[in-house]
Amino acid sequence: MILQLENVHYRYPSKHHPVYAVRGITCCFETGKIYAVMGKSGCGKTTLLSLLGGLMLPSEGQVLVEGEATAALDCNRLRREKISLIYQNFNLFPLLTVEENVTYPLLIRKQKKAEAKATVRRCLESVGITPPQFDRLPATLSGGEQQRVAIARTLASGNPIVLADEPTGNLDSANTQNIVEILRDLAHQENRCVIIVTHDHAVGEIADINMEMVDGQFLAESPRPEEPKAGYPLFNQFGIE
C-alpha cells in the first residue's frame, strides 16, 4: 500500500468545543487504482485530502506514505517528490505561460532544461494541449484547457500519488468527461494512485473504488460492479464486515 491512514482524527479548535472533521479513519490506498471520495459538503472530504497531502497533520493517529508517517517527513519535499495536487481552481501561475507552468516543478528538482522541455511538451500533448497553446497565458485558455494543463503538470512530475479536489467542479459536461478519462488513465496506464474528492457522479462512475464519507467517517468501500465484492476489511473499525 502506498498510502495508509491509521486511526486518523482531525479536530479544528473552537472557542467552545473542538470540531471533529475526521473521526478515526483507517484505510489503505494502492497504485493503479482511482478512488472517488464522495459526500455532502462539510462531511470532512477536503480535510481528509489535506491530511493525505501533508498540508495538515492528524490530531491523532498517523498518515503513512510508503510506510513513513507524514509527521516525521519534510512535507514540502513530500509534495515535490511523491504527491501531486490538482485543484478545482487549477492553481496555475497567471504570469507564466502554459509550458512554463508545467516546467516549473521540474526546474525546482534541478532537471536539465532540455530534458524538462521534452517531458513537458510530451505531457501537454498527451492531454490535448497543442503546440500553438504552449506560449499562451492561462487566462487565455478555457476552464477545461486550464485543468488539462494542471494535469499535465502532474504527469510531468512523475509523482506516484495524485490528489484531486473537485477537479471537475468548474467544468461543463463535455470537459468533465475529458478530465475524468485523463484521471482514469493516470491510474490505469501510468500506475498512479489517484484519489478524487468530488460531488460529481461522473467521477464515481469511472472510479475503481467509491468511498462515501459522512460526519468525518467512511460508511463503506464500494467497488465497481464488475469487481468481486469480497468484504471491506479496511473499514472494520466501524464494525463493517
Coordinates of C-alpha atoms in Angstrom, one line a residue:
M1 CA 0.0 0.0 0.0
I2 CA 1.4 3.3 -1.0
L3 CA -0.8 5.4 1.3
Q4 CA -2.4 4.5 4.6
L5 CA -4.4 6.1 7.4
E6 CA -4.2 4.6 10.9
N7 CA -7.0 5.7 13.2
V8 CA -6.7 9.3 11.9
H9 CA -8.7 12.0 13.7
Y10 CA -8.6 15.8 12.9
R11 CA -10.2 18.4 15.0
Y12 CA -10.4 22.1 14.4
P13 CA -10.0 24.3 17.6
S14 CA -13.1 26.2 18.6
K15 CA -13.8 28.7 21.4
H16 CA -16.4 26.5 22.9
H17 CA -15.6 22.9 21.9
P18 CA -13.4 21.3 19.2
V19 CA -15.0 20.5 15.8
Y20 CA -14.1 17.0 14.6
A21 CA -13.8 16.9 10.8
V22 CA -12.2 13.4 10.5
R23 CA -13.0 10.7 13.1
G24 CA -10.9 7.6 13.4
I25 CA -10.4 6.6 9.8
T26 CA -8.3 3.6 9.0
C27 CA -7.9 2.7 5.3
C28 CA -5.3 2.0 2.6
F29 CA -4.8 3.2 -1.0
E30 CA -3.0 1.4 -3.8
T31 CA -1.3 2.4 -7.0
G32 CA -3.1 1.6 -10.3
K33 CA -6.5 2.5 -8.9
I34 CA -8.7 5.5 -8.9
Y35 CA -10.7 6.3 -5.8
A36 CA -13.7 8.7 -5.5
V37 CA -14.3 10.1 -2.1
M38 CA -17.9 11.4 -2.0
G39 CA -20.2 13.0 0.5
K40 CA -22.1 16.2 1.3
S41 CA -20.4 19.5 2.0
G42 CA -18.9 19.6 5.4
C43 CA -18.5 15.9 5.8
G44 CA -14.7 16.1 6.0
K45 CA -13.7 15.3 2.4
T46 CA -11.4 18.3 1.9
T47 CA -9.8 18.0 5.4
L48 CA -9.1 14.3 4.6
L49 CA -7.4 15.3 1.3
S50 CA -5.3 17.9 3.1
L51 CA -4.2 15.2 5.6
L52 CA -3.3 12.8 2.8
G53 CA -1.3 15.5 1.1
G54 CA 0.7 16.5 4.2
L55 CA -0.9 20.0 4.2
M56 CA -2.1 19.3 7.7
L57 CA -1.1 16.7 10.3
P58 CA -3.5 14.5 12.2
S59 CA -4.7 15.4 15.7
E60 CA -4.5 11.7 16.5
G61 CA -3.3 8.7 14.5
Q62 CA -1.0 8.8 11.5
V63 CA -0.9 9.1 7.8
L64 CA 1.8 6.9 6.2
V65 CA 3.3 7.4 2.7
E66 CA 5.3 4.3 1.7
G67 CA 5.4 3.3 5.3
E68 CA 6.6 6.7 6.7
A69 CA 4.4 9.0 8.8
T70 CA 3.9 12.4 7.4
A71 CA 4.6 13.9 10.9
A72 CA 8.2 12.7 10.5
L73 CA 8.7 13.8 6.9
D74 CA 9.5 17.1 5.2
C75 CA 6.1 17.6 3.7
N76 CA 7.2 20.2 1.2
R77 CA 9.7 17.7 -0.2
L78 CA 7.0 15.0 0.0
R79 CA 4.8 17.1 -2.3
R80 CA 7.7 17.7 -4.7
E81 CA 8.6 14.0 -5.0
K82 CA 5.7 11.8 -4.1
I83 CA 2.4 13.7 -4.1
S84 CA 0.7 16.0 -6.7
L85 CA -2.4 18.0 -6.0
I86 CA -4.9 19.1 -8.6
Y87 CA -7.4 21.8 -7.5
Q88 CA -10.8 23.0 -8.7
N89 CA -9.4 26.4 -9.4
F90 CA -6.4 25.0 -11.3
N91 CA -3.7 26.8 -9.3
L92 CA -1.7 27.9 -12.4
F93 CA 0.8 30.8 -12.2
P94 CA -1.0 33.6 -14.1
L95 CA 2.1 35.3 -15.4
L96 CA 3.8 32.1 -16.7
T97 CA 3.0 30.5 -20.0
V98 CA 1.4 27.1 -20.3
E99 CA 4.8 25.5 -20.9
E100 CA 6.4 27.4 -18.1
N101 CA 3.7 26.3 -15.6
V102 CA 4.3 22.7 -16.4
T103 CA 8.1 23.1 -16.4
Y104 CA 8.4 24.9 -13.1
P105 CA 8.2 21.8 -10.8
L106 CA 10.9 20.1 -12.9
L107 CA 13.2 23.0 -12.6
I108 CA 12.8 23.1 -8.8
R109 CA 14.1 19.5 -8.9
K110 CA 17.1 20.8 -10.9
Q111 CA 16.2 18.8 -14.0
K112 CA 18.2 19.8 -17.1
K113 CA 16.2 22.3 -19.2
A114 CA 16.4 20.4 -22.5
E115 CA 15.2 17.2 -20.8
A116 CA 12.5 19.1 -18.9
K117 CA 11.2 20.7 -22.1
A118 CA 10.9 17.4 -23.9
T119 CA 9.0 15.9 -21.0
V120 CA 6.7 18.9 -20.7
R121 CA 5.8 19.0 -24.3
R122 CA 5.0 15.3 -24.4
C123 CA 2.8 15.6 -21.4
L124 CA 0.9 18.7 -22.7
E125 CA 0.2 17.0 -26.0
S126 CA -0.9 13.8 -24.2
V127 CA -3.8 15.7 -22.5
G128 CA -4.8 17.5 -25.7
I129 CA -2.9 20.8 -25.4
T130 CA -1.4 21.7 -28.8
P131 CA 1.9 23.4 -29.6
P132 CA 0.3 26.8 -30.5
Q133 CA -1.1 26.9 -26.9
F134 CA 2.3 26.3 -25.2
D135 CA 3.2 30.1 -25.2
R136 CA -0.2 31.3 -24.1
L137 CA -1.0 32.6 -20.6
P138 CA -3.5 30.5 -18.6
A139 CA -6.2 33.2 -18.7
T140 CA -6.4 32.9 -22.4
L141 CA -7.5 29.2 -22.1
S142 CA -10.9 27.8 -21.3
G143 CA -11.5 26.2 -17.9
G144 CA -11.2 22.7 -19.4
E145 CA -7.9 23.6 -21.0
Q146 CA -6.5 25.1 -17.8
Q147 CA -7.5 21.9 -15.9
R148 CA -5.7 19.8 -18.6
V149 CA -2.6 22.0 -18.1
A150 CA -2.8 21.3 -14.4
I151 CA -3.0 17.6 -15.1
A152 CA -0.1 17.8 -17.5
R153 CA 2.0 19.3 -14.7
T154 CA 1.1 16.3 -12.6
L155 CA 2.0 13.9 -15.4
A156 CA 5.4 15.6 -15.8
S157 CA 6.1 15.4 -12.1
G158 CA 6.0 11.6 -12.2
N159 CA 4.7 11.6 -8.6
P160 CA 3.0 8.3 -7.8
I161 CA 0.2 9.8 -5.7
V162 CA -2.3 12.2 -7.3
L163 CA -4.9 14.0 -5.1
A164 CA -7.6 16.0 -6.8
D165 CA -10.1 18.3 -5.0
E166 CA -13.3 18.7 -7.1
P167 CA -11.3 18.8 -10.4
T168 CA -14.4 19.0 -12.5
G169 CA -16.3 21.4 -10.3
N170 CA -16.0 24.4 -12.7
L171 CA -16.4 22.4 -16.0
D172 CA -19.2 21.6 -18.3
S173 CA -20.2 18.0 -19.0
A174 CA -18.0 17.6 -22.1
N175 CA -14.9 18.9 -20.4
T176 CA -15.8 16.9 -17.2
Q177 CA -15.8 13.7 -19.3
N178 CA -12.4 14.5 -20.8
I179 CA -10.9 15.2 -17.4
V180 CA -12.2 12.1 -15.7
E181 CA -10.9 9.9 -18.6
I182 CA -7.5 11.5 -18.2
L183 CA -7.5 10.9 -14.5
R184 CA -8.6 7.3 -15.0
D185 CA -5.7 6.8 -17.4
L186 CA -3.3 8.3 -14.8
A187 CA -4.3 5.4 -12.6
H188 CA -4.7 2.5 -15.0
Q189 CA -1.9 3.4 -17.6
E190 CA 0.5 5.4 -15.5
N191 CA 0.1 3.2 -12.4
R192 CA -0.6 6.2 -10.1
C193 CA -2.7 6.2 -7.0
V194 CA -5.5 8.7 -7.9
I195 CA -7.8 10.0 -5.1
I196 CA -10.5 12.4 -6.1
V197 CA -12.7 14.3 -3.7
T198 CA -15.9 15.1 -5.6
H199 CA -19.6 15.6 -5.7
D200 CA -19.6 14.6 -9.4
H201 CA -21.3 11.3 -10.1
A202 CA -19.4 11.1 -13.4
V203 CA -16.2 10.6 -11.4
G204 CA -17.9 8.0 -9.2
E205 CA -18.9 6.1 -12.4
I206 CA -15.3 5.6 -13.6
A207 CA -13.7 5.1 -10.1
D208 CA -12.4 1.7 -9.1
I209 CA -13.5 2.4 -5.5
N210 CA -16.2 4.7 -4.3
M211 CA -15.9 5.8 -0.7
E212 CA -18.8 7.5 1.0
M213 CA -18.0 10.0 3.8
V214 CA -20.5 11.1 6.4
D215 CA -19.6 13.2 9.5
G216 CA -15.9 12.5 9.2
Q217 CA -16.2 8.8 8.7
F218 CA -16.3 6.4 5.8
L219 CA -19.6 4.4 5.6
A220 CA -18.2 1.7 3.3
E221 CA -16.0 1.0 0.3
S222 CA -17.9 0.2 -2.9
P223 CA -16.0 -1.4 -5.8
R224 CA -17.3 -1.1 -9.4
P225 CA -20.0 -3.8 -10.1
E226 CA -17.7 -5.9 -12.3
E227 CA -15.2 -6.3 -9.4
P228 CA -15.9 -9.1 -6.8
K229 CA -17.2 -7.7 -3.5
A230 CA -15.1 -9.7 -1.1
G231 CA -15.9 -7.6 2.0
Y232 CA -14.4 -4.4 3.4
P233 CA -11.6 -5.2 5.8
L234 CA -10.2 -1.7 5.6
F235 CA -13.1 -0.3 7.4
N236 CA -13.7 -2.8 10.2
Q237 CA -13.1 -0.1 12.8
F238 CA -16.8 0.8 12.2
G239 CA -17.9 -2.8 12.5
I240 CA -18.3 -3.3 8.8
E241 CA -17.5 -6.9 7.8

